[in-house]
Amino acid sequence: MKAVLFRQHGGPEVLEYADFPVPEPKPGEALIHLHAAALNRMDLMVRNGWPGLRLELPHINGADGAGEVAAFGGGTSQAETGELKIGDHVVINANLGCGICEFCLAGKDNMCRDWHLLGETVRGTYAEYVCVPIKQVYRLPDDFDFHQAAAAALVYQTAWHSLVKRGCLQKGETVLIVGAGGGVNTASVQIAKWIGAQVVVVGSDSKKLAMAESLGADILIDRSKVEDWSKAVFVATNKRGLDVVVDNVGTTFMQSLRALRKGGRLLTVGNSGAPKFEIDNRYLFAKHLSIIGSTMSTLSEFREVMDLIVAGALKPVIDQTYPLEEAAGAQERLWRNENFGKITLDIH
Ligand SMILES: [Zn+2]
C-alpha cells in the first residue's frame, strides 16, 4: 500500500510517501481501506518526537480516518463483528482502551490504564489501510462524506466529553472559547450552541472570528484590539463573568480564570500555547473555581456525538483537503495555524 511514513523524527522533510506492507488484522480487528484522514496537532508532536517517546519505526501519523471495511481478522467471531459487514462505510475512533482494565470495564475507556491513541504509539491513518479493533469503528450511512466523518471523529468526541460530560454545560450558560480556528474549538462552538449556551470567542484573526460567528458565536472579541481580553469579557457580561471557559492554549489560563464568574469552570483538553505556565492560586479558592481536564471520550460518547453528526445537527468544518502524498504541506499549514477547522487528506 501507499503510506506517508517517517523513519526518524524531525520536521516535515522527514515525511516520505512510500510503499509499506498492508497490515494484517488480528482476531477481533477490522482492516479498513481508508478514503480520508484528518490531521491533528498531535501528528506534528509525534513527528517531532519528545524525550521518552519510543516508536517502532517507520511510523505512520494519523488518528482520524474514514473508509470501508476491507476484511476481518481470521478467527473473528460473529459476536465481535455484530452487524458490521465487508464494504460497510466506517469512521474510526482513535481512543484505544484495553477493554479489560477497571476503567474500561466501567465504560471509562478514555481513562484506560493501558491507553493508546491511534497514530501516536500505534501506526495511524496516513495510509491506504489501517487495522483497528472492531469496537473502534462507527458505521456510517453509505452516502455520508468520508472527509466530514474523518474531520469529526477526534475533535467532536473530545469537545463533547469536555463540555457535556465533564463541564456539564447547561442551556442559558455563557461559555468563552479561547481561539477561533482549531478543530476542537470549532467543534466546541457548535456543541455549545447545540446545548443552547451563549458563546463568546476570543481570537486575533478577524477572518477566523467572522467564521466563528458564522458557526453561531454570539460575542466576538479581537484580542489584538483590546489591552486585556479578560477585562473586555467582564464588561461584556455586565461585570458578572462567565460560567465556563474552554482554554486549550494553556498560557492564557490567568486571563481565563479572571474572566470566570464565582464558581465558574475552566475546561481544558490541550495546550497549543505551552504546557508550563504560572497561575495565581488566590483566584482558584477565592472565586471557587474548578479546572477540569480531560482527553478524548468514552466509546458510548463517541457514538452519541457521531449520531448527531450523521443526523446533520453538528457539521464539521473542513478547512482544506490535500492528496495523501502532500501530507507534509498539509502539516505545514496546521503548524502555521493557517487553518480554520480541519485539514483532511484524500486517499484512494
Ligand atoms: Zn483499559
Coordinates of C-alpha atoms and ligand atoms in Angstrom, one line a residue:
M1 CA 0.0 0.0 0.0
K2 CA 1.0 3.7 -0.2
A3 CA 1.5 5.5 3.1
V4 CA 3.1 8.6 4.4
L5 CA 5.7 7.5 6.9
F6 CA 8.8 8.7 8.7
R7 CA 12.0 6.7 9.6
Q8 CA 13.3 9.3 12.0
H9 CA 11.9 12.3 14.0
G10 CA 12.2 15.8 12.6
G11 CA 10.4 18.5 10.6
P12 CA 8.0 17.9 7.7
E13 CA 11.0 16.9 5.5
V14 CA 11.2 13.5 7.3
L15 CA 7.8 12.5 5.8
E16 CA 8.0 10.1 2.9
Y17 CA 5.3 8.9 0.5
A18 CA 6.3 5.3 0.2
D19 CA 5.3 1.7 -0.2
F20 CA 4.5 -0.1 3.1
P21 CA 3.1 -3.6 3.7
V22 CA -0.7 -3.8 4.2
P23 CA -1.2 -4.5 7.9
E24 CA -2.7 -7.9 8.8
P25 CA -5.8 -7.7 11.0
K26 CA -5.7 -9.9 14.2
P27 CA -8.8 -11.7 15.5
G28 CA -11.4 -9.1 16.6
E29 CA -9.9 -6.5 14.3
A30 CA -11.1 -4.9 11.0
L31 CA -8.8 -3.9 8.1
I32 CA -10.1 -0.5 6.9
H33 CA -9.5 0.7 3.3
L34 CA -9.2 4.4 4.1
H35 CA -10.5 7.2 1.8
A36 CA -10.0 10.1 4.1
A37 CA -7.8 11.0 7.0
A38 CA -7.7 14.2 9.1
L39 CA -4.8 16.0 10.7
N40 CA -4.4 16.8 14.4
R41 CA -1.8 18.8 16.2
M42 CA -0.7 15.6 17.9
D43 CA 0.6 14.4 14.5
L44 CA 3.2 17.2 14.5
M45 CA 4.3 16.5 18.1
V46 CA 4.7 12.7 17.3
R47 CA 6.7 13.5 14.1
N48 CA 8.9 15.9 16.0
G49 CA 9.2 13.4 18.9
W50 CA 9.8 14.0 22.6
P51 CA 12.1 12.5 25.2
G52 CA 10.8 9.1 26.2
L53 CA 8.7 8.5 23.1
R54 CA 9.6 5.1 21.8
L55 CA 8.1 4.2 18.4
E56 CA 8.6 1.2 16.1
L57 CA 10.0 3.0 13.1
P58 CA 9.0 3.7 10.4
H59 CA 5.9 5.3 12.0
I60 CA 2.7 6.4 10.3
N61 CA 0.9 9.5 11.6
G62 CA -2.8 10.0 11.9
A63 CA -5.6 9.5 14.4
D64 CA -8.6 10.2 12.2
G65 CA -9.7 8.2 9.3
A66 CA -12.8 7.0 7.4
G67 CA -13.2 4.4 4.7
E68 CA -14.6 0.9 4.0
V69 CA -14.3 -2.4 5.9
A70 CA -12.0 -4.5 3.7
A71 CA -11.5 -7.6 5.9
F72 CA -11.8 -9.0 9.4
G73 CA -9.0 -10.8 11.2
G74 CA -9.1 -14.6 10.9
G75 CA -10.9 -16.2 13.9
T76 CA -13.1 -13.1 14.5
S77 CA -16.4 -14.3 15.9
Q78 CA -19.9 -13.3 14.8
A79 CA -20.4 -11.7 18.2
E80 CA -17.4 -9.4 17.5
T81 CA -18.5 -8.3 14.0
G82 CA -22.1 -7.8 15.0
E83 CA -23.9 -6.3 12.1
L84 CA -20.8 -4.9 10.5
K85 CA -20.1 -6.3 7.0
I86 CA -17.2 -6.1 4.5
G87 CA -17.8 -3.0 2.4
D88 CA -19.6 -1.0 5.1
H89 CA -18.5 2.6 5.4
V90 CA -17.0 3.5 8.7
V91 CA -15.2 6.1 10.7
I92 CA -12.5 5.3 13.3
N93 CA -12.4 6.2 17.0
A94 CA -8.7 6.7 17.8
N95 CA -9.2 6.3 21.5
L96 CA -7.8 2.8 22.1
G97 CA -8.8 1.3 25.5
C98 CA -7.5 -2.2 26.5
G99 CA -11.1 -3.3 27.2
I100 CA -10.2 -5.3 30.3
C101 CA -8.9 -2.8 33.0
E102 CA -11.2 -1.4 35.8
F103 CA -11.8 1.8 33.8
C104 CA -12.6 0.1 30.5
L105 CA -15.0 -2.3 32.3
A106 CA -16.7 0.7 33.9
G107 CA -17.2 2.3 30.4
K108 CA -14.5 4.9 31.0
D109 CA -12.1 3.7 28.4
N110 CA -10.5 7.1 27.8
M111 CA -9.1 6.6 31.4
C112 CA -7.7 3.1 30.4
R113 CA -4.7 2.0 32.4
D114 CA -3.0 0.8 29.2
W115 CA -4.3 3.7 27.0
H116 CA -3.1 4.2 23.4
L117 CA -4.0 6.7 20.7
L118 CA -4.1 5.6 17.1
G119 CA -1.2 7.4 15.2
E120 CA 0.6 8.2 18.5
T121 CA 2.1 5.0 19.7
V122 CA 0.4 2.8 17.1
R123 CA 0.7 3.3 13.3
G124 CA -2.1 5.5 12.1
T125 CA -4.2 6.7 9.2
Y126 CA -1.9 8.5 6.7
A127 CA -2.1 5.3 4.6
E128 CA -4.4 3.3 2.3
Y129 CA -5.1 0.7 5.0
V130 CA -5.1 0.5 8.8
C131 CA -6.2 -2.2 11.3
V132 CA -8.3 -1.4 14.4
P133 CA -10.3 -3.4 16.9
I134 CA -13.9 -3.7 15.6
K135 CA -15.3 -1.8 18.7
Q136 CA -13.3 1.2 17.4
V137 CA -15.4 1.7 14.3
Y138 CA -18.7 3.5 13.8
R139 CA -20.8 2.6 10.8
L140 CA -21.7 5.5 8.5
P141 CA -24.6 5.8 6.1
D142 CA -23.4 4.9 2.6
D143 CA -23.9 8.5 1.3
F144 CA -22.1 10.2 4.2
D145 CA -18.9 12.1 3.2
F146 CA -15.7 10.3 4.3
H147 CA -13.9 13.7 4.8
Q148 CA -16.7 15.0 7.0
A149 CA -16.5 11.8 9.1
A150 CA -12.7 11.8 9.4
A151 CA -12.7 15.5 10.3
A152 CA -15.3 14.9 13.1
A153 CA -14.0 11.8 14.9
L154 CA -11.3 13.1 17.3
V155 CA -12.3 16.7 17.9
Y156 CA -16.0 16.2 18.4
Q157 CA -15.6 13.4 20.9
T158 CA -13.0 15.5 22.7
A159 CA -15.2 18.6 22.8
W160 CA -18.3 16.6 23.7
H161 CA -16.7 14.8 26.6
S162 CA -15.2 18.1 27.9
L163 CA -18.2 20.4 27.5
V164 CA -21.1 18.0 28.1
K165 CA -19.8 15.2 30.4
R166 CA -17.1 16.9 32.4
G167 CA -18.1 20.5 32.2
C168 CA -21.9 19.9 32.4
L169 CA -22.5 23.0 30.2
Q170 CA -26.2 24.0 30.5
K171 CA -28.7 25.8 28.3
G172 CA -28.5 29.5 29.0
E173 CA -25.0 29.5 30.4
T174 CA -22.2 31.6 29.0
V175 CA -19.1 29.9 27.6
L176 CA -16.0 31.5 26.3
I177 CA -13.7 29.7 23.8
V178 CA -10.1 30.9 23.6
G179 CA -9.1 30.7 20.0
A180 CA -11.2 30.6 16.9
G181 CA -9.7 28.4 14.3
G182 CA -8.7 24.9 15.7
G183 CA -10.7 21.8 15.2
V184 CA -11.6 21.3 18.9
N185 CA -12.6 25.0 19.1
T186 CA -14.9 25.0 16.0
A187 CA -16.5 21.8 17.4
S188 CA -16.9 23.4 20.8
V189 CA -18.7 26.5 19.3
Q190 CA -21.2 24.2 17.6
I191 CA -21.7 21.9 20.6
A192 CA -22.2 24.8 22.9
K193 CA -24.8 26.4 20.6
W194 CA -26.5 23.0 20.2
I195 CA -26.8 22.9 24.0
G196 CA -28.3 26.4 24.0
A197 CA -25.4 28.3 25.6
Q198 CA -24.3 31.8 24.8
V199 CA -20.9 31.6 23.1
V200 CA -18.1 34.1 23.3
V201 CA -15.0 33.6 21.1
V202 CA -11.6 35.3 21.7
G203 CA -9.3 35.4 18.7
S204 CA -6.7 37.5 16.9
D205 CA -7.6 36.9 13.3
S206 CA -10.6 38.9 12.0
K207 CA -11.3 36.4 9.2
K208 CA -11.4 33.5 11.7
L209 CA -13.6 35.4 14.1
A210 CA -16.0 36.1 11.3
M211 CA -16.1 32.4 10.5
A212 CA -16.7 31.6 14.2
E213 CA -19.6 34.0 14.1
S214 CA -21.0 32.1 11.1
L215 CA -20.9 28.9 13.2
G216 CA -23.1 30.7 15.8
A217 CA -20.7 32.5 18.1
D218 CA -22.7 35.3 19.8
I219 CA -19.9 37.7 21.0
L220 CA -16.5 38.1 19.3
I221 CA -13.5 39.6 21.0
D222 CA -10.5 40.5 18.9
R223 CA -7.6 40.3 21.4
S224 CA -5.3 42.3 19.1
K225 CA -7.7 45.3 19.6
V226 CA -8.1 45.1 23.4
E227 CA -5.5 45.5 26.1
D228 CA -6.7 42.6 28.2
W229 CA -9.5 40.4 26.9
S230 CA -10.4 39.1 30.4
K231 CA -11.5 42.7 31.2
A232 CA -13.3 43.0 27.9
V233 CA -15.2 39.8 28.8
F234 CA -16.0 41.1 32.3
V235 CA -17.5 44.3 30.8
A236 CA -19.4 42.3 28.1
T237 CA -21.0 40.1 30.8
N238 CA -22.2 43.1 32.8
K239 CA -19.4 42.5 35.4
R240 CA -20.7 39.0 36.2
G241 CA -18.1 36.9 34.5
L242 CA -18.6 33.7 32.5
D243 CA -19.9 30.3 33.6
V244 CA -17.4 28.3 31.6
V245 CA -14.2 28.9 29.7
V246 CA -12.7 26.4 27.2
D247 CA -8.9 27.0 27.2
N248 CA -6.8 24.7 25.1
V249 CA -4.0 27.2 24.9
G250 CA -2.6 26.9 28.4
T251 CA -0.6 30.1 28.6
T252 CA -3.8 32.1 28.7
F253 CA -5.1 30.4 32.0
M254 CA -4.7 33.5 34.1
Q255 CA -6.9 35.5 31.7
S256 CA -9.4 32.6 31.7
L257 CA -9.5 32.4 35.5
R258 CA -10.1 36.2 35.6
A259 CA -12.9 36.0 33.1
L260 CA -14.9 33.4 35.1
R261 CA -17.7 34.2 37.5
K262 CA -17.5 32.9 41.0
G263 CA -17.9 29.1 40.9
G264 CA -17.0 29.0 37.2
R265 CA -15.4 26.1 35.4
L266 CA -12.3 26.2 33.2
L267 CA -12.2 23.2 30.8
T268 CA -9.0 22.1 29.1
V269 CA -8.1 19.3 26.6
G270 CA -4.8 20.6 25.4
N271 CA -2.0 23.2 25.4
S272 CA -1.4 24.7 22.0
G273 CA 0.5 27.6 23.6
A274 CA 2.8 25.8 26.0
P275 CA 2.5 23.1 28.7
K276 CA 4.0 25.0 31.6
F277 CA 2.9 28.4 32.9
E278 CA 2.1 30.1 36.2
I279 CA -1.3 30.7 37.7
D280 CA -2.3 32.7 40.8
N281 CA -3.8 30.2 43.3
R282 CA -5.8 33.0 45.0
Y283 CA -8.1 33.2 42.0
L284 CA -8.9 29.5 42.4
F285 CA -10.0 29.4 46.0
A286 CA -11.3 33.0 46.4
K287 CA -13.6 32.6 43.3
H288 CA -14.5 28.9 44.0
L289 CA -13.2 27.9 40.5
S290 CA -12.7 24.5 39.1
I291 CA -10.1 23.5 36.5
I292 CA -11.4 20.4 34.7
G293 CA -9.1 18.4 32.4
S294 CA -9.9 15.5 30.1
T295 CA -8.9 13.8 26.9
M296 CA -10.9 12.0 24.2
S297 CA -14.2 10.4 25.2
T298 CA -15.7 7.0 26.0
L299 CA -16.9 4.6 23.3
S300 CA -20.5 5.3 24.1
E301 CA -20.0 9.1 24.0
F302 CA -18.2 8.7 20.6
R303 CA -21.4 7.0 19.3
E304 CA -23.6 9.7 20.8
V305 CA -21.7 12.6 19.1
M306 CA -21.3 10.7 15.8
D307 CA -25.1 10.1 15.7
L308 CA -25.6 13.9 15.9
I309 CA -23.0 14.5 13.1
V310 CA -24.6 11.9 10.8
A311 CA -28.0 13.5 11.6
G312 CA -26.6 16.9 10.5
A313 CA -27.1 18.5 13.9
L314 CA -23.4 19.2 14.1
K315 CA -21.4 20.0 10.9
P316 CA -17.6 19.5 10.9
V317 CA -15.7 22.4 9.3
I318 CA -13.2 21.3 6.7
D319 CA -10.5 23.9 6.0
Q320 CA -8.7 22.3 3.1
T321 CA -8.1 18.8 1.6
Y322 CA -4.7 17.7 0.3
P323 CA -3.8 14.5 -1.6
L324 CA -2.2 11.9 0.8
E325 CA 1.2 12.4 -0.9
E326 CA 1.1 16.1 0.0
A327 CA 0.8 15.4 3.8
A328 CA 3.9 17.4 4.5
G329 CA 2.4 20.5 3.0
A330 CA -0.8 19.9 5.0
Q331 CA 1.1 19.6 8.2
E332 CA 2.9 22.9 7.5
R333 CA -0.4 24.6 7.1
L334 CA -1.5 23.3 10.5
W335 CA 1.8 24.2 12.1
R336 CA 1.4 27.8 10.9
N337 CA -2.1 27.9 12.3
E338 CA -3.5 29.0 8.9
N339 CA -6.4 26.6 9.1
F340 CA -10.0 27.3 10.2
G341 CA -11.4 23.8 11.0
K342 CA -9.9 20.5 9.9
I343 CA -7.3 19.7 7.3
T344 CA -8.0 16.4 5.6
L345 CA -6.1 14.0 3.3
D346 CA -7.6 12.4 0.3
I347 CA -6.8 8.7 -0.1
H348 CA -7.7 6.4 -2.9
Ligands
ZN1 ZN -8.4 -0.4 29.8

